[in-house]
mmCIF file with all atom_site columns, C-alpha atoms and ligand atoms in Angstrom:
data_model
loop_
_atom_site.group_PDB
_atom_site.id
_atom_site.type_symbol
_atom_site.label_atom_id
_atom_site.label_alt_id
_atom_site.label_comp_id
_atom_site.label_asym_id
_atom_site.label_entity_id
_atom_site.label_seq_id
_atom_site.pdbx_PDB_ins_code
_atom_site.Cartn_x
_atom_site.Cartn_y
_atom_site.Cartn_z
_atom_site.occupancy
_atom_site.B_iso_or_equiv
_atom_site.pdbx_formal_charge
_atom_site.auth_seq_id
_atom_site.auth_comp_id
_atom_site.auth_asym_id
_atom_site.auth_atom_id
_atom_site.pdbx_PDB_model_num
ATOM   1   C CA  . MET A 1 1   ? 108.521 90.285  81.580 1.00 95.00 ? 12  MET A CA  1
ATOM   2   C CA  . ARG A 1 2   ? 105.618 91.789  83.454 1.00 98.00 ? 13  ARG A CA  1
ATOM   3   C CA  . LEU A 1 3   ? 102.046 90.976  82.419 1.00 98.00 ? 14  LEU A CA  1
ATOM   4   C CA  . TYR A 1 4   ? 99.209  93.342  83.372 1.00 98.00 ? 15  TYR A CA  1
ATOM   5   C CA  . LEU A 1 5   ? 95.593  92.169  83.261 1.00 98.00 ? 16  LEU A CA  1
ATOM   6   C CA  . ALA A 1 6   ? 93.488  94.883  81.602 1.00 98.00 ? 17  ALA A CA  1
ATOM   7   C CA  . THR A 1 7   ? 90.195  94.032  83.289 1.00 98.00 ? 18  THR A CA  1
ATOM   8   C CA  . SER A 1 8   ? 88.209  95.262  86.286 1.00 97.00 ? 19  SER A CA  1
ATOM   9   C CA  . ASN A 1 9   ? 86.220  92.033  86.577 1.00 98.00 ? 20  ASN A CA  1
ATOM   10  C CA  . PRO A 1 10  ? 87.431  90.125  89.679 1.00 98.00 ? 21  PRO A CA  1
ATOM   11  C CA  . HIS A 1 11  ? 86.096  86.796  88.354 1.00 98.00 ? 22  HIS A CA  1
ATOM   12  C CA  . LYS A 1 12  ? 88.080  87.113  85.137 1.00 98.00 ? 23  LYS A CA  1
ATOM   13  C CA  . ILE A 1 13  ? 91.169  88.095  87.158 1.00 98.00 ? 24  ILE A CA  1
ATOM   14  C CA  . GLN A 1 14  ? 90.800  85.002  89.327 1.00 98.00 ? 25  GLN A CA  1
ATOM   15  C CA  . GLU A 1 15  ? 90.351  82.653  86.358 1.00 98.00 ? 26  GLU A CA  1
ATOM   16  C CA  . LEU A 1 16  ? 93.224  84.231  84.394 1.00 98.00 ? 27  LEU A CA  1
ATOM   17  C CA  . HIS A 1 17  ? 95.554  84.126  87.416 1.00 97.00 ? 28  HIS A CA  1
ATOM   18  C CA  . ALA A 1 18  ? 94.865  80.413  87.939 1.00 97.00 ? 29  ALA A CA  1
ATOM   19  C CA  . LEU A 1 19  ? 95.380  79.559  84.251 1.00 98.00 ? 30  LEU A CA  1
ATOM   20  C CA  . LEU A 1 20  ? 98.633  81.548  84.081 1.00 98.00 ? 31  LEU A CA  1
ATOM   21  C CA  . ALA A 1 21  ? 99.938  80.137  87.369 1.00 96.00 ? 32  ALA A CA  1
ATOM   22  C CA  . GLU A 1 22  ? 99.586  76.520  86.225 1.00 94.00 ? 33  GLU A CA  1
ATOM   23  C CA  . ALA A 1 23  ? 101.542 77.320  83.039 1.00 95.00 ? 34  ALA A CA  1
ATOM   24  C CA  . GLY A 1 24  ? 104.706 77.887  85.079 1.00 92.00 ? 35  GLY A CA  1
ATOM   25  C CA  . LEU A 1 25  ? 105.805 80.904  83.036 1.00 94.00 ? 36  LEU A CA  1
ATOM   26  C CA  . ASP A 1 26  ? 108.771 82.952  84.154 1.00 93.00 ? 37  ASP A CA  1
ATOM   27  C CA  . ILE A 1 27  ? 106.785 86.198  84.320 1.00 96.00 ? 38  ILE A CA  1
ATOM   28  C CA  . GLU A 1 28  ? 105.255 88.506  86.923 1.00 97.00 ? 39  GLU A CA  1
ATOM   29  C CA  . VAL A 1 29  ? 101.467 88.795  86.705 1.00 98.00 ? 40  VAL A CA  1
ATOM   30  C CA  . HIS A 1 30  ? 99.851  92.023  87.917 1.00 98.00 ? 41  HIS A CA  1
ATOM   31  C CA  . THR A 1 31  ? 96.420  93.571  87.787 1.00 98.00 ? 42  THR A CA  1
ATOM   32  C CA  . ALA A 1 32  ? 95.814  97.033  86.332 1.00 98.00 ? 43  ALA A CA  1
ATOM   33  C CA  . GLU A 1 33  ? 95.948  98.348  89.922 1.00 98.00 ? 44  GLU A CA  1
ATOM   34  C CA  . ALA A 1 34  ? 99.761  98.133  89.715 1.00 98.00 ? 45  ALA A CA  1
ATOM   35  C CA  . LEU A 1 35  ? 99.598  100.795 86.988 1.00 98.00 ? 46  LEU A CA  1
ATOM   36  C CA  . GLY A 1 36  ? 97.179  103.035 88.868 1.00 98.00 ? 47  GLY A CA  1
ATOM   37  C CA  . GLY A 1 37  ? 93.978  101.240 87.903 1.00 97.00 ? 48  GLY A CA  1
ATOM   38  C CA  . MET A 1 38  ? 92.202  100.273 84.703 1.00 98.00 ? 49  MET A CA  1
ATOM   39  C CA  . PRO A 1 39  ? 91.602  103.392 82.568 1.00 98.00 ? 50  PRO A CA  1
ATOM   40  C CA  . GLU A 1 40  ? 87.968  104.156 81.632 1.00 97.00 ? 51  GLU A CA  1
ATOM   41  C CA  . VAL A 1 41  ? 87.215  102.531 78.262 1.00 98.00 ? 52  VAL A CA  1
ATOM   42  C CA  . VAL A 1 42  ? 83.971  102.909 76.305 1.00 97.00 ? 53  VAL A CA  1
ATOM   43  C CA  . GLU A 1 43  ? 83.229  99.446  74.923 1.00 97.00 ? 54  GLU A CA  1
ATOM   44  C CA  . ASP A 1 44  ? 81.529  100.674 71.766 1.00 98.00 ? 55  ASP A CA  1
ATOM   45  C CA  . GLN A 1 45  ? 82.936  98.237  69.218 1.00 98.00 ? 56  GLN A CA  1
ATOM   46  C CA  . ASP A 1 46  ? 80.674  95.722  67.472 1.00 97.00 ? 57  ASP A CA  1
ATOM   47  C CA  . SER A 1 47  ? 83.108  92.832  67.935 1.00 98.00 ? 58  SER A CA  1
ATOM   48  C CA  . PHE A 1 48  ? 84.720  91.103  70.926 1.00 98.00 ? 59  PHE A CA  1
ATOM   49  C CA  . THR A 1 49  ? 88.111  91.624  69.279 1.00 99.00 ? 60  THR A CA  1
ATOM   50  C CA  . GLY A 1 50  ? 87.470  95.347  68.804 1.00 98.00 ? 61  GLY A CA  1
ATOM   51  C CA  . ASN A 1 51  ? 86.550  95.859  72.462 1.00 98.00 ? 62  ASN A CA  1
ATOM   52  C CA  . ALA A 1 52  ? 89.391  93.647  73.726 1.00 99.00 ? 63  ALA A CA  1
ATOM   53  C CA  . LEU A 1 53  ? 91.913  95.648  71.694 1.00 98.00 ? 64  LEU A CA  1
ATOM   54  C CA  . LYS A 1 54  ? 90.490  98.930  73.013 1.00 98.00 ? 65  LYS A CA  1
ATOM   55  C CA  . LYS A 1 55  ? 90.917  97.770  76.616 1.00 98.00 ? 66  LYS A CA  1
ATOM   56  C CA  . ALA A 1 56  ? 94.419  96.366  76.027 1.00 98.00 ? 67  ALA A CA  1
ATOM   57  C CA  . ARG A 1 57  ? 95.573  99.531  74.218 1.00 98.00 ? 68  ARG A CA  1
ATOM   58  C CA  . ALA A 1 58  ? 94.289  101.742 77.034 1.00 98.00 ? 69  ALA A CA  1
ATOM   59  C CA  . LEU A 1 59  ? 96.394  99.890  79.617 1.00 98.00 ? 70  LEU A CA  1
ATOM   60  C CA  . ALA A 1 60  ? 99.346  99.468  77.230 1.00 98.00 ? 71  ALA A CA  1
ATOM   61  C CA  . ALA A 1 61  ? 99.686  103.266 77.181 1.00 98.00 ? 72  ALA A CA  1
ATOM   62  C CA  . LEU A 1 62  ? 100.816 102.990 80.839 1.00 98.00 ? 73  LEU A CA  1
ATOM   63  C CA  . LEU A 1 63  ? 103.184 100.008 80.478 1.00 98.00 ? 74  LEU A CA  1
ATOM   64  C CA  . PRO A 1 64  ? 106.832 99.823  81.521 1.00 98.00 ? 75  PRO A CA  1
ATOM   65  C CA  . ALA A 1 65  ? 109.245 98.813  78.722 1.00 97.00 ? 76  ALA A CA  1
ATOM   66  C CA  . ASP A 1 66  ? 109.078 95.083  79.604 1.00 96.00 ? 77  ASP A CA  1
ATOM   67  C CA  . GLY A 1 67  ? 105.301 95.113  80.033 1.00 98.00 ? 78  GLY A CA  1
ATOM   68  C CA  . LEU A 1 68  ? 102.479 93.384  78.217 1.00 98.00 ? 79  LEU A CA  1
ATOM   69  C CA  . ALA A 1 69  ? 98.796  94.278  78.650 1.00 98.00 ? 80  ALA A CA  1
ATOM   70  C CA  . LEU A 1 70  ? 96.209  91.494  78.326 1.00 99.00 ? 81  LEU A CA  1
ATOM   71  C CA  . ALA A 1 71  ? 92.496  92.314  77.966 1.00 99.00 ? 82  ALA A CA  1
ATOM   72  C CA  . ASP A 1 72  ? 89.526  89.923  77.878 1.00 98.00 ? 83  ASP A CA  1
ATOM   73  C CA  . ASP A 1 73  ? 86.309  90.728  76.090 1.00 98.00 ? 84  ASP A CA  1
ATOM   74  C CA  . SER A 1 74  ? 83.789  87.973  76.416 1.00 98.00 ? 85  SER A CA  1
ATOM   75  C CA  . GLY A 1 75  ? 80.116  87.115  76.440 1.00 98.00 ? 86  GLY A CA  1
ATOM   76  C CA  . ILE A 1 76  ? 77.421  84.609  75.683 1.00 99.00 ? 87  ILE A CA  1
ATOM   77  C CA  . CYS A 1 77  ? 75.714  84.190  72.297 1.00 99.00 ? 88  CYS A CA  1
ATOM   78  C CA  . ALA A 1 78  ? 72.338  82.479  71.817 1.00 99.00 ? 89  ALA A CA  1
ATOM   79  C CA  . VAL A 1 79  ? 71.886  81.065  68.319 1.00 98.00 ? 90  VAL A CA  1
ATOM   80  C CA  . ALA A 1 80  ? 68.058  81.495  68.415 1.00 98.00 ? 91  ALA A CA  1
ATOM   81  C CA  . LEU A 1 81  ? 68.531  85.193  69.224 1.00 98.00 ? 92  LEU A CA  1
ATOM   82  C CA  . ASP A 1 82  ? 70.807  85.856  66.243 1.00 98.00 ? 93  ASP A CA  1
ATOM   83  C CA  . HIS A 1 83  ? 73.806  85.437  68.572 1.00 98.00 ? 94  HIS A CA  1
ATOM   84  C CA  . ALA A 1 84  ? 72.619  88.043  71.102 1.00 98.00 ? 95  ALA A CA  1
ATOM   85  C CA  . PRO A 1 85  ? 73.578  89.264  73.639 1.00 98.00 ? 96  PRO A CA  1
ATOM   86  C CA  . GLY A 1 86  ? 77.159  88.808  72.328 1.00 98.00 ? 97  GLY A CA  1
ATOM   87  C CA  . VAL A 1 87  ? 79.221  91.962  72.849 1.00 98.00 ? 98  VAL A CA  1
ATOM   88  C CA  . TYR A 1 88  ? 76.319  93.406  74.865 1.00 98.00 ? 99  TYR A CA  1
ATOM   89  C CA  . SER A 1 89  ? 76.422  90.595  77.454 1.00 98.00 ? 100 SER A CA  1
ATOM   90  C CA  . ALA A 1 90  ? 77.574  92.850  80.318 1.00 98.00 ? 101 ALA A CA  1
ATOM   91  C CA  . ARG A 1 91  ? 74.726  95.346  79.797 1.00 97.00 ? 102 ARG A CA  1
ATOM   92  C CA  . TYR A 1 92  ? 71.984  93.183  78.248 1.00 98.00 ? 103 TYR A CA  1
ATOM   93  C CA  . ALA A 1 93  ? 69.412  94.287  80.875 1.00 98.00 ? 104 ALA A CA  1
ATOM   94  C CA  . GLY A 1 94  ? 70.602  97.915  80.874 1.00 97.00 ? 105 GLY A CA  1
ATOM   95  C CA  . GLU A 1 95  ? 73.660  100.048 81.565 1.00 95.00 ? 106 GLU A CA  1
ATOM   96  C CA  . ASN A 1 96  ? 73.922  99.288  85.321 1.00 94.00 ? 107 ASN A CA  1
ATOM   97  C CA  . ALA A 1 97  ? 72.441  95.812  85.224 1.00 97.00 ? 108 ALA A CA  1
ATOM   98  C CA  . SER A 1 98  ? 73.753  93.123  87.579 1.00 98.00 ? 109 SER A CA  1
ATOM   99  C CA  . ASP A 1 99  ? 74.889  89.680  86.399 1.00 98.00 ? 110 ASP A CA  1
ATOM   100 C CA  . LEU A 1 100 ? 71.578  88.303  87.680 1.00 98.00 ? 111 LEU A CA  1
ATOM   101 C CA  . ASP A 1 101 ? 69.515  90.942  85.805 1.00 98.00 ? 112 ASP A CA  1
ATOM   102 C CA  . ASN A 1 102 ? 71.354  90.021  82.609 1.00 98.00 ? 113 ASN A CA  1
ATOM   103 C CA  . LEU A 1 103 ? 70.872  86.298  83.184 1.00 98.00 ? 114 LEU A CA  1
ATOM   104 C CA  . TYR A 1 104 ? 67.103  86.673  83.692 1.00 98.00 ? 115 TYR A CA  1
ATOM   105 C CA  . LYS A 1 105 ? 66.832  88.944  80.648 1.00 98.00 ? 116 LYS A CA  1
ATOM   106 C CA  . LEU A 1 106 ? 68.431  86.148  78.598 1.00 99.00 ? 117 LEU A CA  1
ATOM   107 C CA  . LEU A 1 107 ? 66.009  83.588  80.038 1.00 98.00 ? 118 LEU A CA  1
ATOM   108 C CA  . ASP A 1 108 ? 63.061  85.901  79.243 1.00 98.00 ? 119 ASP A CA  1
ATOM   109 C CA  . GLU A 1 109 ? 64.209  86.388  75.654 1.00 98.00 ? 120 GLU A CA  1
ATOM   110 C CA  . LEU A 1 110 ? 64.564  82.611  75.237 1.00 98.00 ? 121 LEU A CA  1
ATOM   111 C CA  . ASP A 1 111 ? 61.290  81.764  76.981 1.00 98.00 ? 122 ASP A CA  1
ATOM   112 C CA  . SER A 1 112 ? 59.414  80.808  73.802 1.00 98.00 ? 123 SER A CA  1
ATOM   113 C CA  . VAL A 1 113 ? 62.385  78.959  72.329 1.00 98.00 ? 124 VAL A CA  1
ATOM   114 C CA  . GLN A 1 114 ? 62.034  75.175  72.552 1.00 98.00 ? 125 GLN A CA  1
ATOM   115 C CA  . ASP A 1 115 ? 64.673  73.081  74.292 1.00 97.00 ? 126 ASP A CA  1
ATOM   116 C CA  . LEU A 1 116 ? 66.163  71.754  71.040 1.00 97.00 ? 127 LEU A CA  1
ATOM   117 C CA  . ASP A 1 117 ? 66.903  75.276  69.809 1.00 98.00 ? 128 ASP A CA  1
ATOM   118 C CA  . ARG A 1 118 ? 68.634  76.643  72.879 1.00 98.00 ? 129 ARG A CA  1
ATOM   119 C CA  . ALA A 1 119 ? 72.165  76.245  71.537 1.00 98.00 ? 130 ALA A CA  1
ATOM   120 C CA  . GLY A 1 120 ? 74.611  78.913  72.576 1.00 98.00 ? 131 GLY A CA  1
ATOM   121 C CA  . TYR A 1 121 ? 78.247  79.566  73.189 1.00 99.00 ? 132 TYR A CA  1
ATOM   122 C CA  . PHE A 1 122 ? 80.567  81.606  75.311 1.00 99.00 ? 133 PHE A CA  1
ATOM   123 C CA  . ALA A 1 123 ? 83.259  83.557  73.444 1.00 99.00 ? 134 ALA A CA  1
ATOM   124 C CA  . CYS A 1 124 ? 86.450  85.017  74.869 1.00 99.00 ? 135 CYS A CA  1
ATOM   125 C CA  . HIS A 1 125 ? 88.752  87.235  72.826 1.00 99.00 ? 136 HIS A CA  1
ATOM   126 C CA  . LEU A 1 126 ? 92.033  88.049  74.537 1.00 99.00 ? 137 LEU A CA  1
ATOM   127 C CA  . ALA A 1 127 ? 94.023  90.984  73.179 1.00 99.00 ? 138 ALA A CA  1
ATOM   128 C CA  . SER A 1 128 ? 97.655  91.427  74.072 1.00 98.00 ? 139 SER A CA  1
ATOM   129 C CA  . VAL A 1 129 ? 99.446  94.718  73.426 1.00 98.00 ? 140 VAL A CA  1
ATOM   130 C CA  . ASP A 1 130 ? 103.080 95.264  74.383 1.00 98.00 ? 141 ASP A CA  1
ATOM   131 C CA  . ALA A 1 131 ? 104.924 98.474  75.188 1.00 97.00 ? 142 ALA A CA  1
ATOM   132 C CA  . SER A 1 132 ? 106.044 98.847  71.543 1.00 97.00 ? 143 SER A CA  1
ATOM   133 C CA  . GLY A 1 133 ? 102.421 98.583  70.364 1.00 97.00 ? 144 GLY A CA  1
ATOM   134 C CA  . GLU A 1 134 ? 102.556 95.036  68.951 1.00 98.00 ? 145 GLU A CA  1
ATOM   135 C CA  . GLU A 1 135 ? 99.032  93.570  69.040 1.00 98.00 ? 146 GLU A CA  1
ATOM   136 C CA  . THR A 1 136 ? 97.947  89.922  69.045 1.00 98.00 ? 147 THR A CA  1
ATOM   137 C CA  . VAL A 1 137 ? 94.502  88.384  69.578 1.00 99.00 ? 148 VAL A CA  1
ATOM   138 C CA  . PHE A 1 138 ? 93.590  84.894  70.873 1.00 99.00 ? 149 PHE A CA  1
ATOM   139 C CA  . VAL A 1 139 ? 90.079  83.450  70.618 1.00 99.00 ? 150 VAL A CA  1
ATOM   140 C CA  . GLY A 1 140 ? 88.268  80.743  72.569 1.00 99.00 ? 151 GLY A CA  1
ATOM   141 C CA  . GLU A 1 141 ? 84.700  79.474  72.233 1.00 99.00 ? 152 GLU A CA  1
ATOM   142 C CA  . CYS A 1 142 ? 82.776  77.011  74.372 1.00 99.00 ? 153 CYS A CA  1
ATOM   143 C CA  . HIS A 1 143 ? 79.597  75.623  72.799 1.00 99.00 ? 154 HIS A CA  1
ATOM   144 C CA  . GLY A 1 144 ? 76.625  74.195  74.629 1.00 98.00 ? 155 GLY A CA  1
ATOM   145 C CA  . ASN A 1 145 ? 73.010  74.843  75.602 1.00 98.00 ? 156 ASN A CA  1
ATOM   146 C CA  . ILE A 1 146 ? 71.247  77.530  77.594 1.00 99.00 ? 157 ILE A CA  1
ATOM   147 C CA  . ILE A 1 147 ? 68.895  75.942  80.113 1.00 98.00 ? 158 ILE A CA  1
ATOM   148 C CA  . ARG A 1 148 ? 65.655  77.386  81.540 1.00 98.00 ? 159 ARG A CA  1
ATOM   149 C CA  . LYS A 1 149 ? 66.509  77.640  85.254 1.00 98.00 ? 160 LYS A CA  1
ATOM   150 C CA  . PRO A 1 150 ? 69.793  78.695  86.892 1.00 98.00 ? 161 PRO A CA  1
ATOM   151 C CA  . ARG A 1 151 ? 71.784  75.926  88.609 1.00 98.00 ? 162 ARG A CA  1
ATOM   152 C CA  . GLY A 1 152 ? 75.007  76.136  90.634 1.00 98.00 ? 163 GLY A CA  1
ATOM   153 C CA  . GLU A 1 153 ? 76.860  78.591  92.821 1.00 98.00 ? 164 GLU A CA  1
ATOM   154 C CA  . ASN A 1 154 ? 80.323  78.723  91.233 1.00 98.00 ? 165 ASN A CA  1
ATOM   155 C CA  . GLY A 1 155 ? 81.626  80.919  88.452 1.00 98.00 ? 166 GLY A CA  1
ATOM   156 C CA  . PHE A 1 156 ? 79.859  84.173  87.580 1.00 98.00 ? 167 PHE A CA  1
ATOM   157 C CA  . GLY A 1 157 ? 77.673  85.873  85.000 1.00 98.00 ? 168 GLY A CA  1
ATOM   158 C CA  . TYR A 1 158 ? 75.756  83.456  82.797 1.00 99.00 ? 169 TYR A CA  1
ATOM   159 C CA  . ASP A 1 159 ? 77.470  80.314  84.175 1.00 98.00 ? 170 ASP A CA  1
ATOM   160 C CA  . PRO A 1 160 ? 74.332  79.074  86.029 1.00 98.00 ? 171 PRO A CA  1
ATOM   161 C CA  . VAL A 1 161 ? 72.382  78.690  82.756 1.00 99.00 ? 172 VAL A CA  1
ATOM   162 C CA  . PHE A 1 162 ? 75.094  77.276  80.485 1.00 99.00 ? 173 PHE A CA  1
ATOM   163 C CA  . VAL A 1 163 ? 75.669  73.534  79.993 1.00 99.00 ? 174 VAL A CA  1
ATOM   164 C CA  . PRO A 1 164 ? 78.670  72.735  77.749 1.00 98.00 ? 175 PRO A CA  1
ATOM   165 C CA  . LEU A 1 165 ? 78.195  70.136  74.995 1.00 98.00 ? 176 LEU A CA  1
ATOM   166 C CA  . GLY A 1 166 ? 78.798  66.609  76.273 1.00 98.00 ? 177 GLY A CA  1
ATOM   167 C CA  . HIS A 1 167 ? 78.128  67.646  79.883 1.00 98.00 ? 178 HIS A CA  1
ATOM   168 C CA  . GLU A 1 168 ? 75.097  67.646  82.168 1.00 98.00 ? 179 GLU A CA  1
ATOM   169 C CA  . ARG A 1 169 ? 76.180  70.228  84.716 1.00 98.00 ? 180 ARG A CA  1
ATOM   170 C CA  . THR A 1 170 ? 76.257  73.980  84.211 1.00 99.00 ? 181 THR A CA  1
ATOM   171 C CA  . THR A 1 171 ? 79.617  75.738  84.363 1.00 98.00 ? 182 THR A CA  1
ATOM   172 C CA  . ALA A 1 172 ? 78.391  77.126  87.724 1.00 98.00 ? 183 ALA A CA  1
ATOM   173 C CA  . GLU A 1 173 ? 78.153  73.538  89.015 1.00 99.00 ? 184 GLU A CA  1
ATOM   174 C CA  . MET A 1 174 ? 81.763  72.837  88.019 1.00 98.00 ? 185 MET A CA  1
ATOM   175 C CA  . SER A 1 175 ? 84.897  73.645  90.000 1.00 98.00 ? 186 SER A CA  1
ATOM   176 C CA  . GLN A 1 176 ? 87.059  76.472  88.658 1.00 98.00 ? 187 GLN A CA  1
ATOM   177 C CA  . GLU A 1 177 ? 89.543  73.835  87.424 1.00 98.00 ? 188 GLU A CA  1
ATOM   178 C CA  . GLU A 1 178 ? 86.867  71.863  85.536 1.00 98.00 ? 189 GLU A CA  1
ATOM   179 C CA  . LYS A 1 179 ? 85.490  75.023  83.954 1.00 98.00 ? 190 LYS A CA  1
ATOM   180 C CA  . ALA A 1 180 ? 89.010  76.121  82.935 1.00 98.00 ? 191 ALA A CA  1
ATOM   181 C CA  . GLU A 1 181 ? 89.557  72.808  81.095 1.00 98.00 ? 192 GLU A CA  1
ATOM   182 C CA  . LEU A 1 182 ? 86.759  73.496  78.638 1.00 98.00 ? 193 LEU A CA  1
ATOM   183 C CA  . SER A 1 183 ? 85.882  77.169  78.892 1.00 98.00 ? 194 SER A CA  1
ATOM   184 C CA  . HIS A 1 184 ? 86.209  79.902  76.262 1.00 98.00 ? 195 HIS A CA  1
ATOM   185 C CA  . ARG A 1 185 ? 88.645  81.683  78.613 1.00 98.00 ? 196 ARG A CA  1
ATOM   186 C CA  . GLY A 1 186 ? 90.652  78.491  79.201 1.00 98.00 ? 197 GLY A CA  1
ATOM   187 C CA  . ILE A 1 187 ? 90.959  77.858  75.450 1.00 98.00 ? 198 ILE A CA  1
ATOM   188 C CA  . ALA A 1 188 ? 91.964  81.449  74.613 1.00 99.00 ? 199 ALA A CA  1
ATOM   189 C CA  . THR A 1 189 ? 94.396  81.658  77.553 1.00 98.00 ? 200 THR A CA  1
ATOM   190 C CA  . ARG A 1 190 ? 96.140  78.419  76.595 1.00 98.00 ? 201 ARG A CA  1
ATOM   191 C CA  . LYS A 1 191 ? 96.666  79.859  73.085 1.00 98.00 ? 202 LYS A CA  1
ATOM   192 C CA  . PHE A 1 192 ? 98.088  83.016  74.645 1.00 98.00 ? 203 PHE A CA  1
ATOM   193 C CA  . ILE A 1 193 ? 100.384 80.951  76.913 1.00 98.00 ? 204 ILE A CA  1
ATOM   194 C CA  . ALA A 1 194 ? 101.729 78.954  73.948 1.00 98.00 ? 205 ALA A CA  1
ATOM   195 C CA  . TRP A 1 195 ? 102.433 82.212  72.072 1.00 98.00 ? 206 TRP A CA  1
ATOM   196 C CA  . LEU A 1 196 ? 104.102 83.748  75.130 1.00 98.00 ? 207 LEU A CA  1
ATOM   197 C CA  . LYS A 1 197 ? 106.313 80.690  75.681 1.00 97.00 ? 208 LYS A CA  1
ATOM   198 C CA  . GLU A 1 198 ? 107.620 81.047  72.099 1.00 96.00 ? 209 GLU A CA  1
ATOM   199 C CA  . ARG A 1 199 ? 108.201 84.728  72.641 1.00 94.00 ? 210 ARG A CA  1
ATOM   200 C CA  . LEU A 1 200 ? 110.103 84.176  75.892 1.00 93.00 ? 211 LEU A CA  1
ATOM   201 C CA  . MET A 1 201 ? 112.440 81.562  74.354 1.00 90.00 ? 212 MET A CA  1
HETATM 202 P P1  . ITT B 2 .   ? 86.059  94.137  81.857 1.00 62.21 ? 320 ITT B P1  1
HETATM 203 O O1  . ITT B 2 .   ? 85.518  94.841  80.639 1.00 62.21 ? 320 ITT B O1  1
HETATM 204 O O2  . ITT B 2 .   ? 86.615  95.054  82.898 1.00 62.21 ? 320 ITT B O2  1
HETATM 205 O O3  . ITT B 2 .   ? 87.021  93.040  81.500 1.00 62.21 ? 320 ITT B O3  1
HETATM 206 P P2  . ITT B 2 .   ? 83.331  93.131  82.106 1.00 62.21 ? 320 ITT B P2  1
HETATM 207 O O4  . ITT B 2 .   ? 82.674  92.265  83.128 1.00 62.21 ? 320 ITT B O4  1
HETATM 208 O O5  . ITT B 2 .   ? 82.679  94.437  81.771 1.00 62.21 ? 320 ITT B O5  1
HETATM 209 O O6  . ITT B 2 .   ? 84.842  93.381  82.607 1.00 62.21 ? 320 ITT B O6  1
HETATM 210 P P3  . ITT B 2 .   ? 82.917  92.228  79.378 1.00 62.21 ? 320 ITT B P3  1
HETATM 211 O O7  . ITT B 2 .   ? 82.605  93.580  78.884 1.00 62.21 ? 320 ITT B O7  1
HETATM 212 O O8  . ITT B 2 .   ? 83.839  91.359  78.571 1.00 62.21 ? 320 ITT B O8  1
HETATM 213 O O9  . ITT B 2 .   ? 83.574  92.267  80.829 1.00 62.21 ? 320 ITT B O9  1
HETATM 214 O O10 . ITT B 2 .   ? 81.552  91.453  79.616 1.00 62.21 ? 320 ITT B O10 1
HETATM 215 C C1  . ITT B 2 .   ? 81.513  90.094  79.789 1.00 62.21 ? 320 ITT B C1  1
HETATM 216 C C2  . ITT B 2 .   ? 80.080  89.641  80.038 1.00 62.21 ? 320 ITT B C2  1
HETATM 217 O O11 . ITT B 2 .   ? 79.941  88.268  79.710 1.00 62.21 ? 320 ITT B O11 1
HETATM 218 C C3  . ITT B 2 .   ? 79.670  89.792  81.492 1.00 62.21 ? 320 ITT B C3  1
HETATM 219 O O12 . ITT B 2 .   ? 78.289  90.045  81.569 1.00 62.21 ? 320 ITT B O12 1
HETATM 220 C C4  . ITT B 2 .   ? 79.963  88.414  82.068 1.00 62.21 ? 320 ITT B C4  1
HETATM 221 O O13 . ITT B 2 .   ? 79.119  88.139  83.135 1.00 62.21 ? 320 ITT B O13 1
HETATM 222 C C5  . ITT B 2 .   ? 79.745  87.495  80.868 1.00 62.21 ? 320 ITT B C5  1
HETATM 223 N N1  . ITT B 2 .   ? 80.767  86.442  80.879 1.00 62.21 ? 320 ITT B N1  1
HETATM 224 C C6  . ITT B 2 .   ? 82.013  86.506  80.350 1.00 62.21 ? 320 ITT B C6  1
HETATM 225 N N2  . ITT B 2 .   ? 82.715  85.402  80.630 1.00 62.21 ? 320 ITT B N2  1
HETATM 226 C C7  . ITT B 2 .   ? 81.897  84.619  81.370 1.00 62.21 ? 320 ITT B C7  1
HETATM 227 C C8  . ITT B 2 .   ? 82.056  83.369  81.984 1.00 62.21 ? 320 ITT B C8  1
HETATM 228 O O14 . ITT B 2 .   ? 83.208  82.719  81.934 1.00 62.21 ? 320 ITT B O14 1
HETATM 229 N N3  . ITT B 2 .   ? 81.024  82.867  82.644 1.00 62.21 ? 320 ITT B N3  1
HETATM 230 C C9  . ITT B 2 .   ? 79.846  83.533  82.734 1.00 62.21 ? 320 ITT B C9  1
HETATM 231 N N4  . ITT B 2 .   ? 79.620  84.738  82.200 1.00 62.21 ? 320 ITT B N4  1
HETATM 232 C C10 . ITT B 2 .   ? 80.633  85.276  81.515 1.00 62.21 ? 320 ITT B C10 1
#
């Protein structure tokens, strides 16, 4: 079986590659580049699952017969902001906003929110679509708090302001392996791996 990652985000690719590699699956893992690049997808759905399925379906249209497309739609949700930015996480500060612009927009929006009410969570919805069109979705959430000042150099996106429950460091202060143990992407990917192992038996 050949698995194709339906994402253009290099950080997601790196995290997914590492999680899949440690699972010891008998599969080939490719990026969308192997199929000519990730097709343009308008992420206009109001749910992570909806957008993940759109991205996976777009790449699945290009799959070989033994292929499986895997897309990741993810983001951060702040409880005090009615779960914003959620599906808008990648463009919270505008259409061409950088990760840093988005992070500071989140901090601005939460400025008047007291420390006790800064609960939030990362969500990752993975959608897998095979060449026959079979669709399956796997969900992971990582709950914690959104702090006031960025800390740490690892990870990407909103990692420097997110401290998982039961921890004191941000996910940007953790190694990739530590983050993968508890992250939304780690949880969703381990569900996907368990499903894939059954399917390959
Ligand atoms: P693809 O659609 O090509 O996969 P993308 O970066 O546009 O890439 P999304 O639409 O899913 O992906 O947006 C995800 C947003 O949530 C983006 O702003 C990320 O920075 C943020 N995000 C997702 N997972 C994260 C993580 O593990 N750590 C920090 N930020 C994360």
